[in-house]
């Protein structure tokens, strides 16, 4: 079935290929490459008819009039249609045998579990939707969700979607100042939070961060708090309300609103090349269609499966593949609140064994951590329930892919390496597990209907095995619609680098088989542990500290995290470098953005290398941070002595 060569480390041209196991393919939704190629050809010949045919799988209050109106770079999908994503994820299953099927099986970090059938989840969502209505949340209003990974987060999202409120989930690891920026950018009316959540045995105090944030958020007039940890809270009279108390005041009757296909479903902030995070806007019908269809085909979801995506709902992966995609398919979803190494490094494997998980989707950074912790942890457990593995978030190195296949998948489970972004809304380049022959490190081929390619900066195609820019040449249903409040930036950032073509910001090449190999970000965005961080955002956090004059942040390759963050800092005249200041600056970044952005290394320097036009040459700093020296072209450097000093400081 498979060919495995021995030299895992040094393969430049990857030679290992793994066709889908026959028994997997036989039972899969898509059973062969021929079937997949037929779908691809259908979608390429007439994308609109293809997506329209697929859209029949959804529940519509009113069918669409037009499939696509494309006024570059603005797309309207399924114009004239009326639909509700909460209805598609819940109500439509209630008329079937799935009514009493487990929708969510949740496990808290301390070990307790809660299960919601589709009927029970529907009841909770309807009740919370009524709570929102009583709090005067109307169609189109924005609601911020700053919560741990608990069922109430999914309930709150589905409740917003039910009444047409637009949710903005802010990852619970962000600090209160990051929360302030995001609440204010979208003028959120209400915040839903919890007293705290559990992470590696410690309480993450969310409500305290919200209290701090709300001093600077004039648009917010109410805050609803889930009691999760039970720690004592200050509740501000007239502003703060307990979730469980409000839920007692409402009934469970709340019909889903009939919304336009393009109704704004959510905003999710992601890092860009400038300091300000971008509010990526997704709308309803097209997003649901692609989240639904990719979940079905890529994860080959079946009714009897238990599916587990380990992502936090605070990231797009959690939106599309913990909540909307799987629930729309009527799947059973496992959710876990806490850390993978609590209380021991085998937490995930104990959960797979106990719950008999069938489909497991995680990030390369987690896989690298598992490798480091050692094979003894997964080896202690019965992982035979697994039938499919997935990865997302960053390029996976072939050694990690092989380890995943061998130690977790026991050489039995196909692996789907899925490439996509907050902006694409759903998976765009991916194997289809019953059809595609996989090869470690490649996301393989575009999903049917996704016209991905690799091009030069000026829009020319590149040949096989030549590097270039990853682009998508035609609109797709789950694409972002704009950047909230900044349509100009939307046009500039994504559609103007090559006129009328979507620019993903990743480098890539295609091999002789047309397989895509993603080479990582080409802009000043770094990918740490699968999370995108803007270097500019970290730099502005550093500069906001009184001692810092200027800062430049670069990525250094890191075995575990993919990249680690190195900050070069020049100080204001009255300050001197010290260990104390180093610690203080690191803590300052944590306060401004969150622990995920904490620099691993701060280097004090007298000056930063700049071009004559004054741009910091991060490329040189990257080389210095990585190899300690500079081999690349330095002809545009303004002051050569800066480089000499940086090199000397390195030694
Ligand atoms: O650089 C690519 C990388 O993650 C970026 C998107 O990050 P974000 O919007 O946070 O979404 C992450 C989850 C979808 C991409 O531009 N990336 C994501 N998946 C892969 C990947 N790089 C290589 N291979 C992947 N499978």
XYZ file of C-alpha atoms and ligand atoms in Angstrom:
677
model
C 0.000 0.000 0.000
C 2.765 2.421 0.766
C 6.346 3.069 -0.099
C 8.567 4.327 2.672
C 12.151 5.318 2.055
C 14.619 5.295 4.880
C 16.179 8.758 4.577
C 13.451 10.797 6.219
C 15.667 13.749 7.086
C 17.169 14.689 3.793
C 14.522 14.389 1.148
C 14.462 17.490 -0.983
C 12.160 15.983 -3.530
C 9.650 14.047 -1.486
C 9.354 10.501 -2.842
C 6.980 8.938 -0.351
C 3.426 8.566 -1.594
C 0.462 7.092 0.208
C -2.602 6.141 -1.797
C -5.861 5.996 0.162
C -6.357 2.601 1.844
C -8.856 0.596 -0.221
C -11.175 -0.119 2.696
C -11.288 3.603 3.552
C -11.998 4.595 -0.046
C -14.810 2.068 -0.412
C -16.790 3.637 2.388
C -15.852 7.277 1.730
C -18.147 10.028 0.460
C -15.753 10.428 -2.473
C -14.353 7.051 -3.365
C -11.710 7.570 -6.023
C -9.506 10.048 -7.831
C -11.688 9.570 -10.888
C -14.746 10.674 -8.938
C -12.865 13.655 -7.509
C -11.535 14.630 -10.932
C -15.052 14.543 -12.334
C -16.182 16.948 -9.614
C -13.156 19.184 -10.222
C -13.818 19.242 -13.940
C -17.489 20.029 -13.387
C -16.563 22.879 -11.026
C -13.877 24.233 -13.350
C -16.159 24.203 -16.389
C -19.041 25.940 -14.668
C -18.303 26.954 -11.062
C -21.648 28.603 -10.500
C -23.655 25.538 -11.477
C -21.396 23.370 -9.346
C -21.861 25.505 -6.221
C -25.582 25.847 -6.914
C -25.935 22.079 -7.126
C -24.060 21.728 -3.832
C -26.204 24.426 -2.206
C -29.194 22.082 -2.542
C -27.795 20.326 0.534
C -28.666 23.312 2.703
C -32.021 24.383 4.051
C -33.313 27.573 2.408
C -36.324 29.602 3.506
C -36.228 31.043 0.008
C -34.088 29.840 -2.868
C -31.551 32.217 -4.404
C -32.149 34.203 -7.589
C -28.536 34.514 -8.716
C -25.616 32.259 -7.741
C -22.857 34.845 -8.019
C -22.594 38.531 -8.707
C -18.931 39.424 -9.037
C -18.094 43.075 -9.029
C -14.381 42.733 -8.278
C -13.391 42.541 -5.525
C -16.911 42.295 -4.121
C -18.856 39.076 -4.363
C -22.501 38.371 -3.689
C -23.271 34.673 -3.423
C -26.800 33.284 -3.650
C -28.385 36.726 -3.961
C -32.088 36.826 -3.193
C -31.859 33.676 -1.038
C -33.002 33.601 2.573
C -31.355 31.280 5.024
C -30.279 30.877 8.663
C -27.115 29.075 9.708
C -28.441 28.268 13.195
C -31.472 26.646 11.555
C -29.167 24.623 9.305
C -27.028 23.510 12.253
C -29.929 22.648 14.558
C -33.576 22.783 13.522
C -33.241 20.765 10.361
C -31.863 17.803 12.321
C -34.790 17.842 14.743
C -37.171 16.414 12.193
C -34.846 13.430 11.707
C -33.569 10.596 13.890
C -30.661 12.869 14.808
C -32.875 14.770 17.250
C -31.534 12.679 20.111
C -28.028 12.234 18.738
C -25.112 13.824 20.625
C -24.254 17.127 18.964
C -21.606 18.206 21.473
C -19.647 16.107 23.908
C -17.601 18.455 26.004
C -14.826 17.708 28.459
C -13.535 20.335 30.889
C -9.883 20.413 31.826
C -10.587 19.247 35.389
C -12.276 16.186 33.829
C -16.037 16.698 34.001
C -18.113 16.036 30.868
C -21.343 17.461 29.480
C -23.286 16.178 26.497
C -25.888 18.022 24.441
C -28.141 16.261 21.981
C -29.284 18.254 18.966
C -32.607 18.794 20.740
C -30.923 20.017 23.917
C -28.533 22.257 22.035
C -31.453 23.722 20.114
C -33.242 24.509 23.379
C -30.194 26.244 24.867
C -29.569 28.234 21.687
C -33.192 29.374 21.464
C -33.156 30.423 25.114
C -29.943 32.370 24.780
C -31.230 33.998 21.591
C -34.188 35.214 23.659
C -31.777 36.503 26.320
C -29.998 38.499 23.605
C -33.294 39.885 22.358
C -34.222 40.964 25.891
C -30.864 42.708 26.104
C -31.987 44.667 23.043
C -29.569 43.000 20.632
C -30.988 43.453 17.149
C -30.279 42.116 13.690
C -26.892 43.476 12.541
C -25.682 44.419 16.058
C -22.221 43.147 17.005
C -21.677 40.942 20.038
C -18.207 40.179 21.418
C -17.608 36.664 22.776
C -14.558 36.371 25.050
C -14.891 32.918 26.531
C -13.149 29.682 27.408
C -13.747 26.621 25.246
C -17.049 25.673 26.863
C -20.397 24.706 25.273
C -21.798 28.169 26.064
C -19.419 29.657 23.482
C -20.928 27.556 20.689
C -24.399 28.267 22.102
C -23.747 32.026 22.075
C -22.479 31.913 18.457
C -25.495 29.951 17.274
C -27.832 32.249 19.231
C -26.333 35.341 17.572
C -26.649 33.684 14.168
C -30.243 32.773 14.949
C -31.344 36.385 15.403
C -28.975 37.910 12.852
C -26.533 39.484 15.324
C -22.923 39.435 14.116
C -20.520 37.757 16.517
C -16.918 38.681 17.087
C -15.134 35.946 19.007
C -11.955 37.126 20.715
C -9.604 34.303 21.718
C -9.498 33.998 25.534
C -5.682 34.169 25.463
C -5.739 37.794 24.316
C -5.155 40.512 26.890
C -7.677 43.142 27.902
C -6.082 45.796 25.681
C -6.335 43.511 22.648
C -9.983 43.016 23.628
C -10.525 46.801 23.808
C -9.242 47.285 20.233
C -11.441 44.542 18.880
C -14.593 45.612 20.747
C -14.158 49.217 19.691
C -13.314 48.468 16.075
C -16.651 46.664 15.652
C -18.599 48.859 18.144
C -19.889 45.796 19.957
C -23.023 46.341 21.981
C -22.691 43.423 24.342
C -19.956 41.132 25.677
C -20.426 37.518 26.682
C -17.699 36.105 28.900
C -17.134 33.719 31.809
C -15.665 34.170 35.252
C -12.699 32.200 33.948
C -11.568 29.032 32.245
C -9.057 26.305 33.075
C -5.680 26.090 31.379
C -2.940 23.794 32.666
C -4.529 23.754 36.099
C -4.694 27.539 36.393
C -7.672 29.796 36.119
C -7.560 32.224 33.178
C -9.434 35.164 34.620
C -11.583 36.396 31.789
C -14.098 38.549 33.642
C -11.292 40.526 35.295
C -9.891 41.288 31.833
C -13.344 42.308 30.629
C -13.785 44.659 33.621
C -10.506 46.308 32.712
C -11.453 46.522 29.029
C -14.924 47.927 29.537
C -13.490 51.092 31.085
C -12.550 51.983 27.499
C -15.430 50.540 25.495
C -18.263 53.068 25.293
C -20.370 51.024 22.869
C -20.878 48.151 25.332
C -23.892 48.406 27.580
C -24.143 44.901 29.001
C -21.982 41.952 29.899
C -23.274 38.406 30.368
C -21.117 36.102 32.471
C -21.092 32.294 32.453
C -20.221 30.747 35.806
C -17.478 28.299 34.918
C -14.784 28.265 37.604
C -16.882 29.644 40.466
C -14.246 32.169 41.527
C -15.661 35.276 43.230
C -16.582 38.080 40.825
C -17.366 41.726 41.010
C -20.652 42.190 39.145
C -21.385 45.773 38.190
C -25.009 46.620 38.939
C -27.032 47.288 35.800
C -24.229 46.167 33.455
C -23.216 42.626 34.431
C -25.598 39.665 34.482
C -25.159 35.970 35.173
C -25.910 33.715 32.211
C -27.710 31.129 34.353
C -29.969 33.732 35.940
C -31.008 35.255 32.606
C -31.654 31.803 31.115
C -34.329 31.277 33.785
C -36.251 34.330 32.627
C -36.853 33.211 29.021
C -38.584 30.403 27.149
C -37.238 28.138 24.449
C -39.376 29.434 21.655
C -37.345 31.468 19.217
C -37.840 30.877 15.487
C -34.741 31.435 13.381
C -34.777 34.720 11.459
C -34.972 34.470 7.705
C -31.794 36.295 6.737
C -30.360 37.390 3.415
C -27.663 35.129 2.015
C -25.132 37.923 2.466
C -26.146 38.770 6.032
C -22.967 39.394 8.121
C -22.412 36.286 10.223
C -19.192 37.108 12.001
C -16.104 39.240 12.272
C -12.851 37.579 13.237
C -9.677 39.562 13.765
C -6.424 38.439 12.248
C -2.975 39.913 11.949
C -1.854 41.884 8.955
C 1.276 43.700 7.959
C 0.358 46.949 9.683
C -0.181 47.309 13.410
C -3.955 47.185 13.418
C -5.609 43.753 13.346
C -7.993 43.245 10.468
C -11.639 42.410 11.148
C -12.313 39.718 8.562
C -16.006 39.728 7.684
C -17.821 36.533 6.739
C -21.425 36.330 5.635
C -24.011 33.594 5.804
C -24.922 31.360 2.857
C -21.646 31.004 0.946
C -19.706 30.532 4.170
C -22.084 27.856 5.384
C -22.020 26.058 2.042
C -18.250 25.718 1.910
C -17.867 24.954 5.637
C -20.546 22.268 5.226
C -19.168 20.698 2.061
C -15.501 20.681 3.107
C -16.419 19.098 6.440
C -18.311 16.379 4.626
C -15.723 15.615 1.947
C -12.398 16.395 3.632
C -13.235 14.803 6.991
C -15.471 12.241 5.363
C -17.909 12.771 8.224
C -20.419 9.986 8.836
C -23.276 9.882 11.273
C -21.620 7.272 13.450
C -18.330 9.192 13.771
C -17.070 11.102 16.760
C -15.117 14.007 15.377
C -12.575 16.092 17.301
C -10.963 19.306 16.112
C -8.648 20.522 18.876
C -8.622 24.190 17.790
C -9.873 26.889 20.104
C -13.122 28.427 18.862
C -11.340 31.782 19.119
C -9.612 30.990 15.796
C -11.236 30.457 12.433
C -10.594 26.710 12.597
C -12.899 26.548 15.595
C -15.582 28.593 13.843
C -15.662 26.457 10.704
C -14.654 23.034 12.018
C -15.758 22.883 15.656
C -19.073 24.666 15.247
C -20.609 25.438 11.857
C -19.282 22.762 9.476
C -19.784 19.697 11.689
C -23.124 20.773 13.170
C -24.493 21.556 9.730
C -23.613 17.955 8.850
C -25.376 16.621 11.952
C -22.080 15.279 13.321
C -21.104 14.456 16.901
C -18.407 16.896 17.976
C -15.976 16.485 20.845
C -14.854 19.714 22.536
C -12.074 20.016 25.095
C -11.456 23.048 27.250
C -7.834 22.790 28.281
C -4.188 22.041 27.585
C -2.873 18.912 25.817
C -0.432 18.189 28.664
C -2.704 18.416 31.651
C -2.461 16.617 33.951
C 0.021 14.570 31.858
C 1.270 14.745 28.263
C -1.181 12.004 27.248
C -4.379 13.959 27.830
C -5.375 13.879 24.156
C -4.668 10.159 23.865
C -6.679 9.365 26.992
C -9.549 11.332 25.484
C -9.334 9.535 22.151
C -9.348 6.214 24.006
C -12.165 7.086 26.416
C -14.478 8.739 23.895
C -13.496 6.459 20.983
C -12.698 9.386 18.683
C -12.746 8.551 14.961
C -11.558 11.741 13.265
C -8.847 13.923 14.783
C -7.809 17.366 13.449
C -4.951 19.285 15.046
C -2.005 21.613 14.332
C 1.601 20.774 13.350
C 2.838 22.698 16.388
C 0.901 20.299 18.626
C 2.301 17.319 16.711
C 5.851 18.595 17.216
C 5.168 18.945 20.938
C 3.854 15.350 21.073
C 7.022 14.143 19.337
C 9.132 15.961 21.896
C 7.179 14.549 24.832
C 7.877 11.045 23.551
C 6.139 8.043 22.002
C 5.558 6.442 25.402
C 2.544 8.732 25.947
C 0.460 7.764 22.894
C 1.753 4.184 23.083
C 0.050 3.661 26.434
C -3.372 4.102 24.855
C -5.710 2.306 22.512
C -6.045 4.621 19.523
C -7.675 2.023 17.283
C -10.912 4.023 16.983
C -9.121 6.620 14.819
C -9.758 6.414 11.097
C -8.696 9.830 9.773
C -6.146 12.468 10.835
C -5.872 16.112 9.814
C -3.568 19.085 10.225
C -3.914 22.815 9.725
C -2.295 26.129 10.501
C 1.223 25.968 9.142
C 3.406 23.838 6.919
C 3.973 20.417 8.430
C 7.513 19.126 8.164
C 7.695 15.657 6.572
C 9.228 14.081 9.716
C 6.300 15.278 11.808
C 3.857 14.053 9.153
C 5.515 10.599 9.163
C 5.444 10.464 12.953
C 1.742 11.379 12.961
C 1.036 8.666 10.409
C 3.017 6.009 12.232
C 2.602 6.654 15.933
C -0.938 8.071 15.990
C -2.458 6.667 12.793
C -0.640 3.290 13.014
C -0.068 3.548 9.239
C -3.776 2.941 8.827
C -5.300 6.423 8.785
C -5.091 8.831 5.851
C -3.789 12.301 6.722
C -5.386 15.450 5.339
C -3.024 18.449 5.400
C -5.492 21.292 4.861
C -4.410 24.724 3.660
C -6.685 27.672 4.246
C -6.891 30.994 6.096
C -9.178 33.162 8.195
C -9.836 34.953 4.916
C -10.778 31.869 2.905
C -13.309 30.876 5.599
C -13.023 27.193 4.761
C -10.522 24.646 3.491
C -9.197 25.519 0.026
C -6.283 23.166 -0.765
C -6.468 19.663 0.644
C -6.407 15.946 0.041
C -9.785 14.197 -0.136
C -9.043 11.129 1.972
C -10.726 8.399 -0.086
C -9.342 9.780 -3.344
C -6.047 11.637 -3.079
C -2.631 10.012 -2.861
C -0.866 11.992 -0.166
C 2.780 12.892 0.229
C 4.278 14.241 3.475
C 4.456 18.035 3.553
C 2.088 18.778 0.681
C -1.497 20.017 0.994
C -1.918 18.361 -2.448
C -4.635 19.858 -4.673
C -7.354 22.512 -4.570
C -10.837 21.601 -3.364
C -13.294 21.395 -6.288
C -14.383 24.901 -7.256
C -11.240 26.580 -5.856
C -9.109 28.009 -8.634
C -5.768 28.175 -6.791
C -2.469 28.730 -8.562
C 1.095 29.961 -8.094
C 2.139 33.147 -9.891
C 4.883 35.720 -10.130
C 4.355 39.112 -8.541
C 3.156 40.497 -11.853
C 0.594 37.794 -12.412
C 2.459 35.410 -14.711
C 2.159 31.665 -14.212
C 5.273 29.900 -12.917
C 6.510 26.518 -14.083
C 6.596 23.286 -12.096
C 8.821 23.436 -9.022
C 9.288 27.173 -9.259
C 8.423 29.245 -6.225
C 5.892 32.060 -6.439
C 2.865 33.627 -4.809
C -0.154 31.576 -3.856
C -3.281 33.037 -5.448
C -6.942 32.181 -6.014
C -8.131 33.321 -9.405
C -11.882 33.212 -8.994
C -14.227 34.114 -6.127
C -15.324 31.244 -3.880
C -18.400 31.016 -1.626
C -16.731 31.286 1.805
C -14.327 34.088 0.881
C -14.084 37.100 3.150
C -16.347 39.906 1.965
C -14.335 42.840 3.285
C -12.282 44.083 6.224
C -14.698 45.515 8.738
C -14.698 49.311 8.420
C -11.850 49.357 5.895
C -12.896 48.290 2.426
C -9.953 50.147 0.908
C -7.529 47.978 2.855
C -9.465 44.909 1.714
C -8.939 45.913 -1.907
C -5.306 46.834 -1.420
C -4.245 43.884 0.638
C -5.922 41.064 -1.201
C -6.950 42.087 -4.708
C -4.490 44.699 -5.936
C -1.108 42.984 -5.760
C -2.210 41.206 -8.914
C -5.264 43.045 -10.193
C -8.502 41.120 -9.669
C -6.800 38.013 -8.256
C -6.821 36.999 -4.597
C -3.390 37.237 -3.024
C -3.042 34.906 -0.051
C 0.265 36.267 1.275
C 1.868 32.794 1.199
C 4.704 31.563 -0.955
C 4.181 28.232 -2.720
C 5.299 25.952 -5.501
C 3.609 23.189 -7.456
C 5.455 19.981 -8.229
C 5.311 17.887 -11.380
C 2.007 16.360 -10.282
C 0.536 19.819 -9.692
C 0.640 19.300 -5.912
C 0.942 22.477 -3.850
C 3.796 22.950 -1.386
C 3.151 25.916 0.883
C 6.327 27.759 1.800
C 4.944 30.036 4.508
C 4.209 33.751 4.748
C 5.924 36.169 2.424
C 4.806 39.276 4.295
C 5.688 40.552 7.752
C 3.379 38.140 9.438
C 4.838 35.321 11.474
C 3.285 32.039 12.308
C 3.968 31.037 15.903
C 2.414 27.773 17.074
C -0.065 27.994 14.209
C -1.208 31.490 15.164
C -0.672 34.390 12.841
C 0.938 37.366 14.484
C 1.708 40.651 12.792
C 5.271 41.784 13.451
C 3.963 45.353 13.342
C 1.510 44.622 16.121
C 4.234 43.311 18.417
C 6.493 46.200 17.461
C 3.880 48.774 18.337
C 3.315 47.049 21.676
C 7.059 47.316 22.383
C 7.257 50.951 21.324
C 4.341 51.800 23.609
C 6.737 51.098 26.510
C 8.392 54.328 27.655
C 11.951 52.975 27.426
C 11.732 51.856 23.791
C 12.601 54.131 20.880
C 12.277 51.684 18.021
C 11.623 47.978 17.621
C 11.805 45.420 14.832
C 10.405 41.939 15.256
C 11.394 38.923 13.169
C 10.826 35.186 13.194
C 13.519 32.609 13.851
C 12.824 28.983 12.934
C 11.953 26.939 15.989
C 11.733 23.158 16.159
C 8.644 23.201 18.309
C 6.681 26.338 17.590
C 7.495 26.696 13.890
C 8.843 30.163 14.585
C 10.012 31.995 17.662
C 9.830 35.753 18.061
C 13.031 37.800 18.190
C 12.744 41.527 18.905
C 15.518 44.025 18.133
C 15.047 47.074 20.301
C 16.697 50.490 20.507
C 16.224 52.421 23.735
C 15.416 56.027 24.550
C 18.540 57.946 25.600
C 17.965 57.783 29.345
C 17.580 53.989 29.440
C 20.189 51.258 29.464
C 19.897 47.587 28.551
C 19.456 45.244 31.525
C 17.989 41.861 32.362
C 15.303 43.641 34.327
C 14.269 45.719 31.332
C 14.341 42.632 29.135
C 11.839 40.907 31.446
C 9.767 44.056 31.716
C 9.455 44.404 27.943
C 8.431 40.793 27.542
C 5.780 41.266 30.221
C 4.661 44.464 28.535
C 3.953 42.637 25.254
C 1.951 40.034 27.183
C -0.089 42.813 28.747
C -0.680 44.562 25.431
C -1.446 41.544 23.245
C -1.344 38.312 25.218
C 1.071 35.538 26.111
C 1.048 34.151 22.579
C 2.989 37.219 21.379
C 5.671 37.188 24.110
C 9.122 37.631 22.467
C 11.406 34.652 23.053
C 14.427 36.847 22.715
C 14.957 40.598 23.079
C 18.175 42.071 21.679
C 19.126 45.600 22.601
C 20.969 47.451 19.873
C 22.116 51.006 19.096
C 20.474 51.200 15.705
C 18.398 49.153 13.261
C 19.439 48.482 9.654
C 17.393 50.635 7.292
C 17.069 51.367 3.602
C 17.709 54.865 2.365
C 13.988 55.431 2.336
C 13.926 54.572 6.036
C 12.371 51.100 5.917
C 13.678 48.652 8.462
C 15.383 45.765 6.662
C 13.820 42.906 8.557
C 15.315 40.438 6.126
C 18.780 41.245 7.486
C 17.596 41.014 11.061
C 16.039 37.663 10.275
C 19.381 36.427 8.998
C 21.175 37.742 12.047
C 18.631 36.178 14.375
C 18.841 32.852 12.548
C 22.463 32.391 11.554
C 24.242 35.219 13.357
C 25.461 36.730 10.110
C 24.270 38.253 6.847
C 24.915 36.584 3.527
C 22.182 38.220 1.424
C 22.194 41.375 -0.647
C 22.874 44.519 1.402
C 23.211 47.065 -1.390
C 20.150 49.023 -0.298
C 21.405 49.377 3.261
C 21.859 52.978 4.306
C 24.472 52.631 7.028
C 26.794 49.648 6.885
C 28.217 50.267 10.335
C 24.838 49.232 11.802
C 25.319 45.778 10.408
C 28.827 45.551 11.791
C 27.541 46.485 15.238
C 24.712 43.974 15.097
C 27.161 41.259 14.079
C 29.512 42.263 16.872
C 26.660 42.218 19.407
C 25.871 38.733 18.257
C 29.327 37.433 19.086
O 0.554 30.701 6.070
C -0.582 29.884 5.951
C -0.735 29.053 7.210
O -1.590 29.788 8.061
C -2.028 30.993 7.404
C -3.456 31.293 7.783
O -3.520 31.553 9.148
P -4.914 31.797 9.856
O -5.699 32.816 9.097
O -4.630 32.076 11.279
O -5.696 30.448 9.700
C -5.155 29.288 10.242
C -6.139 28.156 10.099
C -6.814 28.063 8.804
C -1.842 30.711 5.943
O -1.743 31.909 5.192
N -1.337 27.743 6.932
C -2.580 27.325 7.246
N -2.749 26.025 6.907
C -1.603 25.607 6.350
C -0.702 26.700 6.352
N 0.542 26.596 5.834
C 0.897 25.416 5.315
N 0.105 24.331 5.282
C -1.149 24.368 5.793
N -1.910 23.277 5.773
